Coordinates of C-alpha atoms in Angstrom, one line a residue:
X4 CA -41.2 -72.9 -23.6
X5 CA -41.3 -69.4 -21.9
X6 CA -44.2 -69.8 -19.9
X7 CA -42.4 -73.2 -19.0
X8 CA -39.2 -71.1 -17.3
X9 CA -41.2 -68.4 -16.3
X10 CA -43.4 -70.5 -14.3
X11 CA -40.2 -72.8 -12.8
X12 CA -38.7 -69.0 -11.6
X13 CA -41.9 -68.7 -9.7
X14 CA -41.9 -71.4 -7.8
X15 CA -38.7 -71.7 -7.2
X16 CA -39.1 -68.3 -5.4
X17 CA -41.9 -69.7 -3.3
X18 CA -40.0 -72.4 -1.8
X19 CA -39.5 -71.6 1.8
X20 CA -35.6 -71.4 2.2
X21 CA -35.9 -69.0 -1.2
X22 CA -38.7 -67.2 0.4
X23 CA -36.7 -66.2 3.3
X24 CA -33.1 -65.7 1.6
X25 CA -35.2 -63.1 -0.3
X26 CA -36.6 -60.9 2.9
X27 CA -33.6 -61.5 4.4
X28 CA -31.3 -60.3 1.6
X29 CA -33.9 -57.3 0.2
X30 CA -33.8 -56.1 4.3
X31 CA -30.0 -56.2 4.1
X32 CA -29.7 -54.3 0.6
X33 CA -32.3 -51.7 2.3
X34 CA -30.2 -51.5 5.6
X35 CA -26.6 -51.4 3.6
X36 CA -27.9 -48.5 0.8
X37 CA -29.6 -46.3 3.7
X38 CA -26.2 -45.7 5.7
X39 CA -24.2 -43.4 3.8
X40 CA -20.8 -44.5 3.1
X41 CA -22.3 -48.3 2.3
X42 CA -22.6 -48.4 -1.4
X43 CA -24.4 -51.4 -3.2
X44 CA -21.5 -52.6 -4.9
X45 CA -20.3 -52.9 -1.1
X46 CA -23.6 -55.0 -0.4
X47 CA -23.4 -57.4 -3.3
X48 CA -19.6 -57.6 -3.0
X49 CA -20.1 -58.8 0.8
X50 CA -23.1 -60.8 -0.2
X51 CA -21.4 -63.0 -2.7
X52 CA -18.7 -64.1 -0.7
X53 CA -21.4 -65.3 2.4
X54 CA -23.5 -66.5 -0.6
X55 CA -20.8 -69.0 -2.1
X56 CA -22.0 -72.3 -0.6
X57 CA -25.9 -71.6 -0.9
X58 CA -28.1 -73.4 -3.7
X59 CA -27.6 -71.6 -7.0
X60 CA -30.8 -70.2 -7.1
X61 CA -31.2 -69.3 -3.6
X62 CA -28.1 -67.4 -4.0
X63 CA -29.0 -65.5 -7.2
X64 CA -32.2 -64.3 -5.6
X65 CA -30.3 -63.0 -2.5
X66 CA -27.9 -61.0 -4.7
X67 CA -30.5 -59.5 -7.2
X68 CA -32.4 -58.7 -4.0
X69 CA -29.6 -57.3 -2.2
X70 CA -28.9 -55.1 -5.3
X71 CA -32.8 -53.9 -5.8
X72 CA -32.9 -53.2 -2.0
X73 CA -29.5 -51.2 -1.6
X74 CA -30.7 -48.7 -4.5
X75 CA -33.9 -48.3 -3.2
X76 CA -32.7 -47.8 0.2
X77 CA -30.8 -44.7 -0.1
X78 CA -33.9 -42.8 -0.2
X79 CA -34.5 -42.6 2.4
X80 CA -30.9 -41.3 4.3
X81 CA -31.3 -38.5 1.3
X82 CA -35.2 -37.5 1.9
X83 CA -34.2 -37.6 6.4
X84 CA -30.7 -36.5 6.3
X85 CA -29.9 -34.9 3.8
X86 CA -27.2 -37.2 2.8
X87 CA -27.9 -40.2 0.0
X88 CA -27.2 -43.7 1.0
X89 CA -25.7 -44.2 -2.0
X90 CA -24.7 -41.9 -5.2
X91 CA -28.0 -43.4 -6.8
X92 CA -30.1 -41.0 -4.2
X93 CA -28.4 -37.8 -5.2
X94 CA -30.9 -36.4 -6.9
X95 CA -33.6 -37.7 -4.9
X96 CA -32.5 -35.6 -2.0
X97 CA -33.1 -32.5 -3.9
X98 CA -36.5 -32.6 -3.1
X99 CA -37.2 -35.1 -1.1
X100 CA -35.3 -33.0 2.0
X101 CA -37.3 -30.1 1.0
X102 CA -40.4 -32.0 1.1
X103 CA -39.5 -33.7 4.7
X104 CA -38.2 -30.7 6.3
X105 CA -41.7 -29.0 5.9
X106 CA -43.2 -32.4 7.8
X107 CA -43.7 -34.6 5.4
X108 CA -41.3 -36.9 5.2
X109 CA -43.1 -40.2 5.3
X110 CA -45.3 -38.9 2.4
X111 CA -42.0 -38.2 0.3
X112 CA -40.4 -42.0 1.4
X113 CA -43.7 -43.4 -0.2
X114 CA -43.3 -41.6 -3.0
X115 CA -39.9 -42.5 -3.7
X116 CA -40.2 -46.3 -2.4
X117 CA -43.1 -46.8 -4.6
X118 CA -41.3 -45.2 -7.9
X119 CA -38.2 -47.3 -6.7
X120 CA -40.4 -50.8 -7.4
X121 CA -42.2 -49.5 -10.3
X122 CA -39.1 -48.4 -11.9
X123 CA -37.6 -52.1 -11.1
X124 CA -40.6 -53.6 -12.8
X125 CA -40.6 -51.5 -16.0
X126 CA -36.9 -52.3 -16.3
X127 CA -37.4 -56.4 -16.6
X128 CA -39.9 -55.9 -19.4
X129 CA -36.9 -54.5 -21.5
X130 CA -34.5 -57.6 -20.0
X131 CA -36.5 -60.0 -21.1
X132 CA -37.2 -58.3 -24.5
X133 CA -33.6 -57.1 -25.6
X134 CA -31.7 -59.4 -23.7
X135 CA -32.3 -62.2 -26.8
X136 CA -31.9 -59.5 -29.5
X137 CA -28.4 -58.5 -27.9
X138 CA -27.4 -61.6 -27.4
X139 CA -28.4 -62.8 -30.9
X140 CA -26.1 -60.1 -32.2
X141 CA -23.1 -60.8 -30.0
X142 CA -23.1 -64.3 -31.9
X143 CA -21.5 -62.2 -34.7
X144 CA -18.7 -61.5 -32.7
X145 CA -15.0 -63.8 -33.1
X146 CA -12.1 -63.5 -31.4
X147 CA -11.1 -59.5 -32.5
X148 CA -14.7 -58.3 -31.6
X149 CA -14.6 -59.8 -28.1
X150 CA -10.9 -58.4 -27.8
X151 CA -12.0 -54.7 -28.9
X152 CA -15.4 -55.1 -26.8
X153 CA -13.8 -55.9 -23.6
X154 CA -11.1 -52.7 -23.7
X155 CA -14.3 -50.1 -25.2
X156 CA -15.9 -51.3 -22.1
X157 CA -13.1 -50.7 -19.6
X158 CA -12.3 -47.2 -21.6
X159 CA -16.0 -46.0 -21.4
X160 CA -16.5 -47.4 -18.0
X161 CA -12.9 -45.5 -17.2
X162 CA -13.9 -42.4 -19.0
X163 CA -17.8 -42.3 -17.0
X164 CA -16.3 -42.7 -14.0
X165 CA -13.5 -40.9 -13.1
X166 CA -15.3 -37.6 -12.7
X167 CA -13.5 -35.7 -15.2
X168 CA -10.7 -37.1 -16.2
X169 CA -10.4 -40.0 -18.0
X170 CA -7.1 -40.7 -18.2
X171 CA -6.8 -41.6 -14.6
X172 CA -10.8 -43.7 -15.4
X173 CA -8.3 -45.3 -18.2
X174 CA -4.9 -45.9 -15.9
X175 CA -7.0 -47.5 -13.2
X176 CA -9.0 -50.0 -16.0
X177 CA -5.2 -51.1 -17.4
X178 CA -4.1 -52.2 -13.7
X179 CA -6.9 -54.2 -13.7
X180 CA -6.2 -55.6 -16.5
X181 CA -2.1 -55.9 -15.4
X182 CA -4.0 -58.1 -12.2
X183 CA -5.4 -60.5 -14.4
X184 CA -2.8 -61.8 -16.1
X185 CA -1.2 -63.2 -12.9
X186 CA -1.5 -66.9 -12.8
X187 CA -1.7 -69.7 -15.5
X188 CA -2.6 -68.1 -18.9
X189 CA -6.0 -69.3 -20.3
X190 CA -4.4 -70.3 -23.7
X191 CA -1.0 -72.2 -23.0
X192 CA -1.5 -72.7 -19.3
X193 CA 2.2 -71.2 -18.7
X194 CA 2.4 -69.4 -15.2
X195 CA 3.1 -65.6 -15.3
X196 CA 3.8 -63.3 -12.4
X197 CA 3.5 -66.0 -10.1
X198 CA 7.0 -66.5 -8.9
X199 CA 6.3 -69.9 -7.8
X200 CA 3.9 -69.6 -5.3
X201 CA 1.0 -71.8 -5.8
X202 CA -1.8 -69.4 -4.8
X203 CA -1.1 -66.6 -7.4
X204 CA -0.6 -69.7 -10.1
X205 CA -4.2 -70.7 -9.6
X206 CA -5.4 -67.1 -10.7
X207 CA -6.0 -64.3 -8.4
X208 CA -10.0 -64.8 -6.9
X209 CA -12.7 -62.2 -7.8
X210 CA -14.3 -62.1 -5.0
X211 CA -11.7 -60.8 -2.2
X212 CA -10.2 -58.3 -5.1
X213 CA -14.0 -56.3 -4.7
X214 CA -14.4 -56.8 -1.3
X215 CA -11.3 -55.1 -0.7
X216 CA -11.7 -52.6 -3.5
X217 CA -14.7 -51.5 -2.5
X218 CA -15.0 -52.3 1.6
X219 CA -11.4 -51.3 2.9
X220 CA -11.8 -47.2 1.5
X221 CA -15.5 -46.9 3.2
X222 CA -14.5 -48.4 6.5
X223 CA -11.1 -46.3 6.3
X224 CA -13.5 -43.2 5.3
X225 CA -15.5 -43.7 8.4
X226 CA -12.7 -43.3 11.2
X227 CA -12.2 -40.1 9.9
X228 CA -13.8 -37.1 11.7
X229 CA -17.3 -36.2 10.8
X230 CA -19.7 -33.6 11.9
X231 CA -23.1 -34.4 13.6
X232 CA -25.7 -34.4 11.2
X233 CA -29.8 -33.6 12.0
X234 CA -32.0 -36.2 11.1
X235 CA -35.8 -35.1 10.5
X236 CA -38.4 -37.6 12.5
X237 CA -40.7 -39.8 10.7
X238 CA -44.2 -38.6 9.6
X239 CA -47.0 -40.5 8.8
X240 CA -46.8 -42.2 5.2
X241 CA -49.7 -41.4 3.6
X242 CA -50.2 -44.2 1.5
X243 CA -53.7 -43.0 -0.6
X244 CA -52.0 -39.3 -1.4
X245 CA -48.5 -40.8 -2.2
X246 CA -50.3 -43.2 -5.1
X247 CA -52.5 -40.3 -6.4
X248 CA -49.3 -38.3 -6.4
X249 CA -47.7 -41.2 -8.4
X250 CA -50.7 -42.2 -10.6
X251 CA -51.1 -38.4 -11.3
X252 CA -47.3 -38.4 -12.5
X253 CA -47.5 -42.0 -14.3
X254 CA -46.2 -40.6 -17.5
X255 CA -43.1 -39.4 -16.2
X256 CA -42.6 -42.4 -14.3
X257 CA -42.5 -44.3 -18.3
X258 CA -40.2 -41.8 -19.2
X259 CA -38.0 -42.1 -16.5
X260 CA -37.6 -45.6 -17.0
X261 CA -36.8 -45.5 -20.3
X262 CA -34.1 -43.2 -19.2
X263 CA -32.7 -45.3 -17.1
X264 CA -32.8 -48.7 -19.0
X265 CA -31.0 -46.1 -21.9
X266 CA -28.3 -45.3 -19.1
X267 CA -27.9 -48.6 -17.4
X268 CA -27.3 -50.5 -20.7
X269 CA -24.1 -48.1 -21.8
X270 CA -20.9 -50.1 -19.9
X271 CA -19.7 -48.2 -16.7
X272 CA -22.8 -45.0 -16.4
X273 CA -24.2 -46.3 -13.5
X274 CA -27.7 -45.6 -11.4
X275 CA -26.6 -42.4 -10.3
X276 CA -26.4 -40.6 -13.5
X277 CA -29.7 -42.6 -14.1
X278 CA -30.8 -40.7 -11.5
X279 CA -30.0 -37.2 -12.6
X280 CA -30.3 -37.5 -15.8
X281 CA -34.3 -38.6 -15.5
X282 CA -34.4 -35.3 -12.5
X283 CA -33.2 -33.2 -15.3
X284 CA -36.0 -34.7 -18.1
X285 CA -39.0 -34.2 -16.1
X286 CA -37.4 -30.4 -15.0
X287 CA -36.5 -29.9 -18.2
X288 CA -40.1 -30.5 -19.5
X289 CA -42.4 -29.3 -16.1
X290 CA -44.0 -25.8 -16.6
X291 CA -42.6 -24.7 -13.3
X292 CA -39.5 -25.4 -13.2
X293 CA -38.2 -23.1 -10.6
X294 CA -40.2 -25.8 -8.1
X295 CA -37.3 -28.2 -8.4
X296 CA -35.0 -28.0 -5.6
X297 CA -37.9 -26.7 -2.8
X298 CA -39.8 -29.8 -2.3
X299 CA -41.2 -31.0 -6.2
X300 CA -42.8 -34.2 -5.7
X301 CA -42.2 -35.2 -9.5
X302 CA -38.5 -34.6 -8.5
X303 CA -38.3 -37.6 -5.9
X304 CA -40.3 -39.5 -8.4
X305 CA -38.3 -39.2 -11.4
X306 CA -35.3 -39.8 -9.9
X307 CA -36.1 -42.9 -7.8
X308 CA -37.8 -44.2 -10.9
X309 CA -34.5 -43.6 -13.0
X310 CA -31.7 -44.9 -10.8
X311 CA -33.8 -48.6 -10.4
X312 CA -35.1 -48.8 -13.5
X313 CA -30.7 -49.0 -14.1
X314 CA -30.8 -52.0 -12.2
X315 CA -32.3 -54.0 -15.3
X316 CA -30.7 -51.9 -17.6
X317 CA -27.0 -52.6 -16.4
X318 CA -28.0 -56.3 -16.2
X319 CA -29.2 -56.4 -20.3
X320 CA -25.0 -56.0 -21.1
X321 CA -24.4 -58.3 -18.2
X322 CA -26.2 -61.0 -20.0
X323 CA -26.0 -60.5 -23.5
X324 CA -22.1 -59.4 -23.4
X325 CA -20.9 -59.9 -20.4
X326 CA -19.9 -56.5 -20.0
X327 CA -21.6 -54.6 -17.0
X328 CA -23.5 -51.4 -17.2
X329 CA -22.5 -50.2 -13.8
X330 CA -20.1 -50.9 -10.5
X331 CA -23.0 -53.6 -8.9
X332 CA -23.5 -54.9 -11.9
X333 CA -19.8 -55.8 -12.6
X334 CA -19.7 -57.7 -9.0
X335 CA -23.5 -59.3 -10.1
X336 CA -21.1 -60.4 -13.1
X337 CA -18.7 -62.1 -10.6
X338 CA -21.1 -63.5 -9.0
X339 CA -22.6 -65.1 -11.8
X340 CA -19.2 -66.8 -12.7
X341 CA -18.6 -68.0 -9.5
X342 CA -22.1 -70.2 -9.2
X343 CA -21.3 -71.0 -13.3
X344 CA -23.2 -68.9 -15.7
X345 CA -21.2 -67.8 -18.4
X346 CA -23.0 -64.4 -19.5
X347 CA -22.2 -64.0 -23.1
X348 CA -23.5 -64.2 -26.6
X349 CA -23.7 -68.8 -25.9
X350 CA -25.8 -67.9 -22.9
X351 CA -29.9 -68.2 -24.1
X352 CA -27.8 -71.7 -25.6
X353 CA -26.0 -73.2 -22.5
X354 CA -29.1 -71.6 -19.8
X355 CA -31.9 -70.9 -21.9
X356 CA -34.0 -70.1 -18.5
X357 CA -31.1 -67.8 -16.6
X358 CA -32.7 -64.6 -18.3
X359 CA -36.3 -65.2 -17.2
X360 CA -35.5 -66.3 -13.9
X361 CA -33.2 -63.2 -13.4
X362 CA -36.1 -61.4 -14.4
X363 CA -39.0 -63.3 -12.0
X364 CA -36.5 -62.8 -9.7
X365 CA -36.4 -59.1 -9.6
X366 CA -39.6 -58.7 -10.2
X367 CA -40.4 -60.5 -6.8
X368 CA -37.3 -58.2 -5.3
X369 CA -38.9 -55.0 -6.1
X370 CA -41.6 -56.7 -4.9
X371 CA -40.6 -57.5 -1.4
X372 CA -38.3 -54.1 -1.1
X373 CA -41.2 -52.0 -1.5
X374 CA -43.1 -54.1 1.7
X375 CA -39.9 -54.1 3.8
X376 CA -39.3 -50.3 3.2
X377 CA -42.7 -48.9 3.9
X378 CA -42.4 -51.7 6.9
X379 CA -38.6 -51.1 8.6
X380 CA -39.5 -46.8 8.1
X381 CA -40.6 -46.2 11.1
X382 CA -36.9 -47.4 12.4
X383 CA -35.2 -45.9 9.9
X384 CA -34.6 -42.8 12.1
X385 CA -32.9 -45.0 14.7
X386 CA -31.0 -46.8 12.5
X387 CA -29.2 -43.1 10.6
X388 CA -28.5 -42.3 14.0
X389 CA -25.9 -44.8 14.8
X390 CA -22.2 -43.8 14.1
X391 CA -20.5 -45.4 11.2
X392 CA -17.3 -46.0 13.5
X393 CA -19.6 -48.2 15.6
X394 CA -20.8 -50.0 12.3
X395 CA -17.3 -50.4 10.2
X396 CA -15.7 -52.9 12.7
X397 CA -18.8 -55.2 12.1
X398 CA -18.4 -54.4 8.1
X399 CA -15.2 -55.4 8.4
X400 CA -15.2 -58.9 9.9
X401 CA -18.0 -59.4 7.0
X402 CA -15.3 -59.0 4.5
X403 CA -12.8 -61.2 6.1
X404 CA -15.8 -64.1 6.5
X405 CA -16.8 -63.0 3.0
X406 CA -13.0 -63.8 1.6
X407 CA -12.4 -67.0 3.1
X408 CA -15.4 -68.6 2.7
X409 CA -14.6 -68.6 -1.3
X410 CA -11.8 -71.9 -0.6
X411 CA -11.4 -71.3 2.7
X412 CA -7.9 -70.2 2.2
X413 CA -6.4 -67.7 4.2
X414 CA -4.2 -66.2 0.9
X415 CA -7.9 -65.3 -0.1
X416 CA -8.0 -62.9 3.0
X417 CA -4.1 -61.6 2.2
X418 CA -5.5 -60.4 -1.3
X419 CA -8.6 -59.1 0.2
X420 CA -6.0 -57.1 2.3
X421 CA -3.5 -55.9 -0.4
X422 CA -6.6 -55.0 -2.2
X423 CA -8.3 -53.0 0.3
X424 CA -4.7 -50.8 0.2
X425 CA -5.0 -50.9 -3.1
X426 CA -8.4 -49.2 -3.3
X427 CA -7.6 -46.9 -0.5
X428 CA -4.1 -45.5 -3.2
X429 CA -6.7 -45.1 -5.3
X430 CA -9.1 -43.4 -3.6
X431 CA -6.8 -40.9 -2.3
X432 CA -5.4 -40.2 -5.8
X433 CA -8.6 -39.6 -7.5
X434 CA -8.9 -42.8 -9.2
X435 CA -12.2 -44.8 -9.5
X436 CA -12.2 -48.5 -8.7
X437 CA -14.9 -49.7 -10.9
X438 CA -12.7 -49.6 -14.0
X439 CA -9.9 -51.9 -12.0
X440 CA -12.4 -54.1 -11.1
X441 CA -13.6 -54.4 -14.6
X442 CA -10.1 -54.7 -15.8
X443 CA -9.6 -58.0 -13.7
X444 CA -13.0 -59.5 -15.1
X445 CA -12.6 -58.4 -18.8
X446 CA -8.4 -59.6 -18.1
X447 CA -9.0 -63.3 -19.6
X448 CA -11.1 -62.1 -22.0
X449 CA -9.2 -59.6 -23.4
X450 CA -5.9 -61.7 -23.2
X451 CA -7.6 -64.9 -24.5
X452 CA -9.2 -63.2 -27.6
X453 CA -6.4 -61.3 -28.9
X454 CA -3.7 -64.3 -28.4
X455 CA -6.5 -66.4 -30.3
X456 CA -6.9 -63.8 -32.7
X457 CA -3.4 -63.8 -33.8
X458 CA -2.6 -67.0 -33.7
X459 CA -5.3 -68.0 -36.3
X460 CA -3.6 -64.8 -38.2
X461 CA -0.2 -65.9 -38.0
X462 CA 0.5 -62.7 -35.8
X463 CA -1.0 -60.0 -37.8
X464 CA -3.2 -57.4 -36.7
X465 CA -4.6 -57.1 -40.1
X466 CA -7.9 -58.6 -40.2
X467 CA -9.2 -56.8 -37.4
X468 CA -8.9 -54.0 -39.8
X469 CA -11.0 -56.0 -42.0
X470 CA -14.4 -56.5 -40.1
X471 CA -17.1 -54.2 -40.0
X472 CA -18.0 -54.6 -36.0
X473 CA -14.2 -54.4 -34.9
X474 CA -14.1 -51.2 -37.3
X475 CA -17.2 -49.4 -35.2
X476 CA -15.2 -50.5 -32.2
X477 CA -12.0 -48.9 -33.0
X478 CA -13.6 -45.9 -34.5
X479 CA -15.7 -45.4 -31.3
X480 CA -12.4 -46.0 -29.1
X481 CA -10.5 -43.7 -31.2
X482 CA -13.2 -41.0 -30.9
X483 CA -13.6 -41.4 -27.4
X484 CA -9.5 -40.9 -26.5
X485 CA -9.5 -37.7 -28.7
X486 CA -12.7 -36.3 -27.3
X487 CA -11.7 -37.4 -23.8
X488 CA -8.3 -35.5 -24.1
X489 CA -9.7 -32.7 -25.3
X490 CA -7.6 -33.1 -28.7
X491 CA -11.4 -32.7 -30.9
X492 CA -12.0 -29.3 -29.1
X493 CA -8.5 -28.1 -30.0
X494 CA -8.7 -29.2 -33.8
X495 CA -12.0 -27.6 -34.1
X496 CA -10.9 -24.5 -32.4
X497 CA -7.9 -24.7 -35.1
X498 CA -10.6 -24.6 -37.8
X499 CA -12.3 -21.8 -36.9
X500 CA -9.5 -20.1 -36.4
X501 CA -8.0 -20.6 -40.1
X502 CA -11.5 -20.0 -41.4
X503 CA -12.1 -16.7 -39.6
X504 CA -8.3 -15.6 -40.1
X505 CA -9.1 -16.0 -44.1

């Protein structure tokens, strides 16, 4: 039976119109992550709306190429300019700037490009292996489990993301969830902050919420004033010494996978700390550290190997939980919605095949992003050289198109709007937009679980008390508030105090 969808996934990526969606949509995610400011959450946000009319399939393998080829493609704004594409390439600009500023930068964007796909590829193998093991353990989950599940993930997604302080992470998550309960509730259908108006009654619509989220603050961002920036020309790529370099490095390529899958599958981490985190593994471990940071090779490896290989890792929770492990992967969860999967513990029941075909699918991604990026390098230098003022008024007509082709309702655009000045009071106060956004997905949820939940318990909270998975949830959630607020630190400082005052 596996074989069976593995080899449907196949050839539905070799028919033509699939064929073509995927170059199209991997040279998109490539173009979108290599201009800074255009994030991948932008990409697949955008991408989605366009996307809402095509086949099913053809759509999820333009959005799981977009999101393979807008990770990837920050490389190489961080190894020319000094400047990642996306937060993913932080770490890969470390050395990979070094490396190009003493001429040999197409050497370092092989390097990177091939690390990029091979950290894809190692990342399916443990989707379509703990997908089904997840997923058989969410079955254990009622009502209270699903309740608790959806607010740990917009608390640890809050507390990951807010650099720092968690309360805002946290503040931002519960307007999200404040969002979602506008419209006709899931469990009695009564209307609630709609004041009449039809529009809000039917629910407000995914789609235009993270468009405007996450498009209005990067096309606001780029009217501002910038300074010129150098870009380093293109050197030759080097393709037999950048796969000995890689081949001779192999091992840490494993490990940084691993890394990443680890990172990608905890709810709101993202491919950026992915990214670091396997930078700091292979430092950690190399007998010359002091290398790092003046052109190490293994440094541009290990971190483009760690931030994809979180591309399968935040899609395992997707799938299994419907909880994303990072800000693209919570749009991908959209997404998914909108063309009628229903990621979750019923999922290997209602679409058996959905897992291997997301996996085929990304394997063929990687696949095609490593051709198009060795391919579209040469104009890469070009490309960074074009002013993000000139590029933002095109971005921008994307995310109008993007909103209204959803019902082709014009309200869908006024969200988009109030959203996009929603996400711009947020940036400017410090507080992240991934947690809102996962606040309005996890909304129903939340809402529909707990009402259930008390209902069967005649309104008390008492069994929740009384299972073992909702008791590691609340212990993990109470843990993660006093850690977060410091309170831990200040009770153990209290200790030590009492014990070194007797």
């Amino acid at each position: 039976m596996v074989l069976e969808y593995l080899g449907t996934a196949i050839m539905t990526v070799f028919q033509p119109i699939n064929l073509l969606a995927l170059v199209l949509s991997t040279a998109a995610g490539l173009v979108m992550g290599m201009l800074p400011g255009l994030s991948a959450t932008m990409a697949i946000a955008l991408l989605t709306g366009l996307s809402y009319n095509f086949p099913t399939q053809t759509a999820l393998i333009s959005l799981l190429a977009v999101y393979v080829g807008a990770i990837s493609g920050g490389c190489q704004s961080a190894i020319l300019l000094n400047i990642p594409g996306t937060p993913a390439s932080a770490a890969t600009a470390m050395d990979g700037f070094p490396i190009a500023k003493r001429g040999e930068g197409g050497w370092a964007i092989f390097m990177a490009t091939t690390s990029s796909c091979l950290g894809t590829l190692i990342s399916v193998v443990f989707v379509l292996t703990l997908t089904p093991l997840l997923t058989s353990l969410a079955l254990m989950f009622a009502s209270w489990e699903f309740f608790l599940l959806s607010i740990f993930g917009i608390m640890i997604c809050g507390a990951l993301t807010a650099q720092g302080n968690a309360l805002k992470g946290w503040i931002s998550g519960i307007l999200g969830l404040l969002v979602a309960m506008i419209g006709l509730d899931s469990v009695d259908t009564i209307p609630r902050f709609s004041y009449g108006n039809v529009n809000l009654m039917a629910n407000i619509q995914l789609i235009p919420v993270m468009i405007g989220l996450f498009g209005f603050p990067e096309i606001v961002k780029a009217f501002k004033k910038d300074a010129k920036e150098d870009v380093l020309g293109m050197t030759k790529l080097e393709p037999k010494r950048g796969i000995m370099t890689v081949l001779k490095h192999f091992g840490a390529v494993v490990r940084s996978a691993i890394i990443g899958v680890g990172v990608g599958i905890i709810p709101g981490v993202g491919e950026d700390v992915g990214g670091w985190l396997s930078y700091w593994a292979s430092k950690s471990r190399s007998k010359h550290p002091e290398r790092f940071g003046q052109g190490e090779e293994l440094g541009v490896i290990s971190a483009e190997t760690g931030n994809n290989s979180c591309i399968g890792g935040a899609i395992i929770p997707v799938l299994s939980l419907a909880v994303p492990g990072s800000a693209p992967a919570a749009v991908l969860l959209a997404a998914f919605l909108m063309h009628g999967y229903r990621p979750g513990p019923l999922l290997m029941t209602e679409s058996p095949s959905f897992i291997y075909d997301v996996g085929i699918y990304l394997i063929f991604a990687s696949i095609a992003m490593w051709a198009l990026a060795l391919v579209i390098s040469k104009g890469t230098v070009k490309l960074l050289g074009v002013k993000k003022k000139y590029l933002m008024p095109v971005i921008y007509m994307l995310c109008v198109v993007g909103s209204y082709l959803i019902s082709y309702n014009m309200f869908d655009v006024k969200v988009m709007f109030v959203f996009g000045l929603v996400g711009l009071a947020l940036s400017a106060g410090g507080f992240p937009a991934a947690p809102f956004l996962l606040g309005v997905i996890l909304g129903p949820m939340a809402d529909s679980n707990l009402r259930r939940g008390l209902r069967l318990s005649d309104g008390s909270f008492a069994p929740m008390f009384g299972r073992p998975i909702c008791i590691i949830f609340l212990v993990a959630i109470l843990l993660m508030i006093l850690s977060q607020l410091g309170i831990l630190k200040r009770i153990s400082a209290c200790i030590k105090g009492r014990k070194s005052n007797a």
